[in-house]
Amino acid sequence: MRKPGGHPAKQDPDIAKTFRTMKGAVELVRDLETKLTPEAHLHLKAAALGLMHVYAEQTGMPAPTELIGGNT
């Protein structure tokens, strides 16, 4: 059986939903940085990072903390 090609988010509805939510969260981190208290912004960044971990697990990609830490 041939493995389906293309972007993983376009193949599975759950992965697509995770990708859209993750992208929105990352955009909010960028857009709200100067509009939130540092504590609230930290929580927003943590939420975005959590979504990145979920997306990485769903797609078989390395976890974002692995990439940031250079442990690839």
PDB file of C-alpha atoms in Angstrom, residues 34-71:
ATOM      1  CA  THR A  34       2.475  44.299  23.907  1.00  0.00           C
ATOM      2  CA  LYS A  35      -1.205  44.069  24.865  1.00  0.00           C
ATOM      3  CA  LEU A  36      -0.974  41.507  27.674  1.00  0.00           C
ATOM      4  CA  THR A  37       0.703  41.385  31.028  1.00  0.00           C
ATOM      5  CA  PRO A  38       3.944  39.398  30.967  1.00  0.00           C
ATOM      6  CA  GLU A  39       2.265  36.627  32.971  1.00  0.00           C
ATOM      7  CA  ALA A  40      -0.696  36.330  30.582  1.00  0.00           C
ATOM      8  CA  HIS A  41       1.652  36.390  27.589  1.00  0.00           C
ATOM      9  CA  LEU A  42       3.719  33.587  29.133  1.00  0.00           C
ATOM     10  CA  HIS A  43       0.571  31.472  29.523  1.00  0.00           C
ATOM     11  CA  LEU A  44      -0.348  32.142  25.897  1.00  0.00           C
ATOM     12  CA  LYS A  45       3.134  31.086  24.767  1.00  0.00           C
ATOM     13  CA  ALA A  46       2.845  27.921  26.863  1.00  0.00           C
ATOM     14  CA  ALA A  47      -0.483  27.120  25.213  1.00  0.00           C
ATOM     15  CA  ALA A  48       1.024  27.619  21.740  1.00  0.00           C
ATOM     16  CA  LEU A  49       3.970  25.405  22.668  1.00  0.00           C
ATOM     17  CA  GLY A  50       1.591  22.708  23.902  1.00  0.00           C
ATOM     18  CA  LEU A  51      -0.220  22.767  20.560  1.00  0.00           C
ATOM     19  CA  MET A  52       3.124  22.494  18.770  1.00  0.00           C
ATOM     20  CA  HIS A  53       3.885  19.344  20.771  1.00  0.00           C
ATOM     21  CA  VAL A  54       0.506  17.850  19.859  1.00  0.00           C
ATOM     22  CA  TYR A  55       1.026  18.644  16.168  1.00  0.00           C
ATOM     23  CA  ALA A  56       4.528  17.161  16.253  1.00  0.00           C
ATOM     24  CA  GLU A  57       3.198  13.948  17.780  1.00  0.00           C
ATOM     25  CA  GLN A  58       0.355  13.718  15.264  1.00  0.00           C
ATOM     26  CA  THR A  59       2.676  14.191  12.304  1.00  0.00           C
ATOM     27  CA  GLY A  60       5.767  12.321  13.507  1.00  0.00           C
ATOM     28  CA  MET A  61       7.851  15.486  13.520  1.00  0.00           C
ATOM     29  CA  PRO A  62      10.407  16.304  16.221  1.00  0.00           C
ATOM     30  CA  ALA A  63       9.039  18.077  19.271  1.00  0.00           C
ATOM     31  CA  PRO A  64       9.648  21.831  19.223  1.00  0.00           C
ATOM     32  CA  THR A  65      11.678  21.655  22.440  1.00  0.00           C
ATOM     33  CA  GLU A  66      13.999  19.147  20.728  1.00  0.00           C
ATOM     34  CA  LEU A  67      14.539  21.603  17.882  1.00  0.00           C
ATOM     35  CA  ILE A  68      15.066  24.586  20.189  1.00  0.00           C
ATOM     36  CA  GLY A  69      17.444  22.694  22.473  1.00  0.00           C
ATOM     37  CA  GLY A  70      19.447  21.323  19.585  1.00  0.00           C
ATOM     38  CA  ASN A  71      18.856  17.729  20.686  1.00  0.00           C
TER      39      ASN A  71
END
